[in-house]
XYZ file of C-alpha atoms in Angstrom:
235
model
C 63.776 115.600 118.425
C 63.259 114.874 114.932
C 62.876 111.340 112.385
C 65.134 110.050 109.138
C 64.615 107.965 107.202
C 67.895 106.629 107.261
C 69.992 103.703 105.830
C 73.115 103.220 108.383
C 71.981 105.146 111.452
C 70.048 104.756 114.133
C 70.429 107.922 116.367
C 72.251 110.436 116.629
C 72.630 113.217 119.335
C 74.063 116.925 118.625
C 77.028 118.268 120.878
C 75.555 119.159 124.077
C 72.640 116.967 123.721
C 70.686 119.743 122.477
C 68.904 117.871 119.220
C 67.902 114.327 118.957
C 67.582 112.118 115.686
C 66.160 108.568 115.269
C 65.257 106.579 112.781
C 61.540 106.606 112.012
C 61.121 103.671 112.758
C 60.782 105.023 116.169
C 57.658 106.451 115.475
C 56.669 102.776 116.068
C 58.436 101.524 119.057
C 56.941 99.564 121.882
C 57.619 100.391 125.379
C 60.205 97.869 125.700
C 62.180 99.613 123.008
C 61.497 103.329 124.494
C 62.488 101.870 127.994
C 65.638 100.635 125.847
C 66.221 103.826 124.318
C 65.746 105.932 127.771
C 68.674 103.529 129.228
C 70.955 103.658 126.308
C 70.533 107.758 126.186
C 71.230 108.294 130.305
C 73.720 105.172 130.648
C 76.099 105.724 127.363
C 78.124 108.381 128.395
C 79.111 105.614 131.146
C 78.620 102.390 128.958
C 77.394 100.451 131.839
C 75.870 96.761 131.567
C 72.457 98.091 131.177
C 74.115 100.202 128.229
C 75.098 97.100 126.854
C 71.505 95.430 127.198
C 69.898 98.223 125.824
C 71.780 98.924 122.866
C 71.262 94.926 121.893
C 67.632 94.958 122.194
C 67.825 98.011 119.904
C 69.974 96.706 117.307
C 67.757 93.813 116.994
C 64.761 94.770 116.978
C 62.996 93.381 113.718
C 61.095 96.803 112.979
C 64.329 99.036 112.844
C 66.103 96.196 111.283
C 63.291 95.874 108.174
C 63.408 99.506 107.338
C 66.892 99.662 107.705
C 66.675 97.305 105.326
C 64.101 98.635 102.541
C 65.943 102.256 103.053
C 69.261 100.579 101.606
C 67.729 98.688 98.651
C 65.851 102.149 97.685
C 68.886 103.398 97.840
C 70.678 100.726 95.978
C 69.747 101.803 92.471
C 70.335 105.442 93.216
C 73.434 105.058 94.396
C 74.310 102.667 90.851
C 73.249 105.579 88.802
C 75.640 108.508 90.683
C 78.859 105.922 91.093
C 81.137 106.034 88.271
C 83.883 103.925 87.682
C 86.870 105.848 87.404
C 88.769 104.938 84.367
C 92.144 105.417 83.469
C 92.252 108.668 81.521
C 93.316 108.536 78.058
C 96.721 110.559 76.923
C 95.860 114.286 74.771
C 95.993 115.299 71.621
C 99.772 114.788 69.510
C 100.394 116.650 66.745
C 103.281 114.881 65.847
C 103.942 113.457 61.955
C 104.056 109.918 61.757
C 108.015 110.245 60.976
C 108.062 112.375 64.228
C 106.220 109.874 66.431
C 108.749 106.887 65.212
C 111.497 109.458 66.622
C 110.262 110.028 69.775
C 109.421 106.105 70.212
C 113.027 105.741 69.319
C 114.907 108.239 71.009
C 112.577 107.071 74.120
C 113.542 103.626 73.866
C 117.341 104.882 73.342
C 117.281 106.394 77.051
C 115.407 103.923 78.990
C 118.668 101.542 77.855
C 121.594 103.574 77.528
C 120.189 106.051 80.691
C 118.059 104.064 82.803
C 119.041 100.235 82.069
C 115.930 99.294 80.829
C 113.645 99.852 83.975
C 111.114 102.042 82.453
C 108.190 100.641 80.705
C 108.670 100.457 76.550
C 104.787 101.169 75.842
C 104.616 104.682 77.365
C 102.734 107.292 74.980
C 104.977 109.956 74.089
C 103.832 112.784 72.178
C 103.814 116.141 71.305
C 102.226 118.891 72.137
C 101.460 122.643 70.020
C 98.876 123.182 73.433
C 102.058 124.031 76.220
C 102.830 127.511 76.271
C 105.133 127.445 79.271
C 106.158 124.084 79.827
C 108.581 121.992 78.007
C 107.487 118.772 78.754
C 105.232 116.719 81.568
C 104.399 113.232 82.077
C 100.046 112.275 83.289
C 100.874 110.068 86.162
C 98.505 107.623 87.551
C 97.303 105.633 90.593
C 94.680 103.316 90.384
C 92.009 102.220 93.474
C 94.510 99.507 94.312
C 97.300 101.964 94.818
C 99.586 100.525 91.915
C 101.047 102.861 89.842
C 101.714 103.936 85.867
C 101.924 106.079 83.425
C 99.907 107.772 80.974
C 101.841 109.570 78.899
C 105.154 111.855 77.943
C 104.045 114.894 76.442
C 106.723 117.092 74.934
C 106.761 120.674 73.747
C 106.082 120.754 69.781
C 108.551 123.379 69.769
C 111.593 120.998 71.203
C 111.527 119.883 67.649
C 113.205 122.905 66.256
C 117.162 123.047 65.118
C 118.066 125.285 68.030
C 116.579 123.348 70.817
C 118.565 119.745 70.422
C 120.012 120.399 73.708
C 116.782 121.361 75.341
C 114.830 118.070 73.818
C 117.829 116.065 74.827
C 117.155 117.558 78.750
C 113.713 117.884 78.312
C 113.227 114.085 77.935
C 115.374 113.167 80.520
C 113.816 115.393 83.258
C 110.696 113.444 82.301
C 111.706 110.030 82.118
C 113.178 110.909 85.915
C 109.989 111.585 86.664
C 108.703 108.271 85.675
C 110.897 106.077 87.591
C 110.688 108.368 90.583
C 106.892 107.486 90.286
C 107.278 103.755 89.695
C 110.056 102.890 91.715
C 109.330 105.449 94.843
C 105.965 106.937 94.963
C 107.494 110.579 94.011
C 105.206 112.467 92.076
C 106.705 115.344 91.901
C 110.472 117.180 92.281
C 111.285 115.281 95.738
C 114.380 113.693 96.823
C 113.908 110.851 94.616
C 113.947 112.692 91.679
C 116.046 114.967 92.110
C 118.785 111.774 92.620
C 117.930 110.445 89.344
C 118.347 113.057 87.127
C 121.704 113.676 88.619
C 122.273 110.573 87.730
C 121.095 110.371 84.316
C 122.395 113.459 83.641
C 119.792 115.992 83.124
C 119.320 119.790 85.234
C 117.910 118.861 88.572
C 115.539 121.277 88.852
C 111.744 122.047 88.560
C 111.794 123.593 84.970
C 114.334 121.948 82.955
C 115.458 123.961 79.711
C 117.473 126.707 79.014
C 116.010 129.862 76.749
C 114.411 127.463 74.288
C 113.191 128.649 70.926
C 109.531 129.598 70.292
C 107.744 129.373 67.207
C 106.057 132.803 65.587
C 102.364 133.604 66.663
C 100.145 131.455 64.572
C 102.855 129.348 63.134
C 102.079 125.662 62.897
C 104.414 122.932 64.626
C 107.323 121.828 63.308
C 107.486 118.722 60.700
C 111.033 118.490 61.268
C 112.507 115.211 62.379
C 116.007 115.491 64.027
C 117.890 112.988 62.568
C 119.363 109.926 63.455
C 118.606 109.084 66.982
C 122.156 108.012 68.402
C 123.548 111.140 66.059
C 120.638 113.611 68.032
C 121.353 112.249 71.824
């Protein structure tokens, strides 16, 4: 048998019986209390009436109840100091020129109308990235405590930005924006059912890595500055 000093709970008994733990506030009890606890231990396995009685005199007895008490406000402030809010994370790095970003923003807001009738949201971040090595493109998904859902970015390839990979921007894009109204609409996070019906629909391959044989940059070549064009011209 063995004392805690604990916040929530009062006993506790091992499988089998073999170890008991009480508060320490036990270390204090009266024999009306130990009678109570000698009932509650022989009589729970059954939950009798005199289960019943016992466990009320224990749960109110002003002693376990006090330091019960002071254990949780000592714990309060502790507790403050470890709990973080977790905030929405913020979207990476772009490397994108200005002139590139506009793009994007435009050919973007050229899909959601012509591809997806509007329904996605107009402020999503979508930039580019020099970091991806094997990806094309991915979108940062998010659900808040509440369980309602966004978006925290679009993050395509820098390299998509080249001459010879129109084609694989144009699918690219799409893949990901089917992503995001999978998300929003259905809960589908990932290459599910949902998604898979919605780039069919829009258009785009409907499968996990989207792109065909895409040009690479040289080693230690910087991104692209190389802005496609006119948007209706490069979709």
């Amino acid at each position: 048998m063995g004392f805690r000093a604990n916040r929530s709970t009062i006993l506790s008994l091992s499988p089998g019986g073999g170890r008991l733990s009480l508060h320490v506030a036990f270390t204090e009890a009266t024999p009306r209390i130990l009678d109570a606890l000698a009932v509650y231990l022989l009589e729970g396995p059954r939950r009798t009436s005199g289960f019943r009685r016992a466990s009320r005199t224990i749960r109110t007895w002003r002693r376990l109840e006090r330091a019960m008490a002071a254990e949780l406000r000592r714990a309060g402030g502790r507790r403050g100091r470890r709990r973080r809010r977790i905030e929405k994370p913020a979207p990476g790095p772009c490397c994108a020129t200005l002139a590139q970003r506009r793009y994007l923003e435009a050919l973007y807001a050229h899909y959601n109308r012509t591809a997806f009738g509007g329904r996605l949201p107009a402020d999503v971040c979508v930039r580019l990235s020099s970091r991806m090595t094997t990806r094309l493109g991915q979108v940062k998904l998010w659900r808040d405590r509440w369980g309602r859902r966004s978006v925290i970015e679009l993050a395509l390839n820098a390299d998509l930005m080249l001459p010879e990979n129109d084609r694989n921007r144009r699918d690219t894009l799409l893949h990901e924006m089917a992503h995001i109204e999978a998300w929003l609409a259905y809960g589908d996070g990932g290459h599910g059912d949902a998604w898979k019906h919605i780039a069919r629909r829009v258009g785009c391959i409907d499968l996990a890595c989207a792109g065909r044989g895409p040009r690479r940059r040289g080693r230690g070549q910087r991104p692209t500055d190389r802005v496609p064009g006119d948007v209706r011209r490069a979709a």
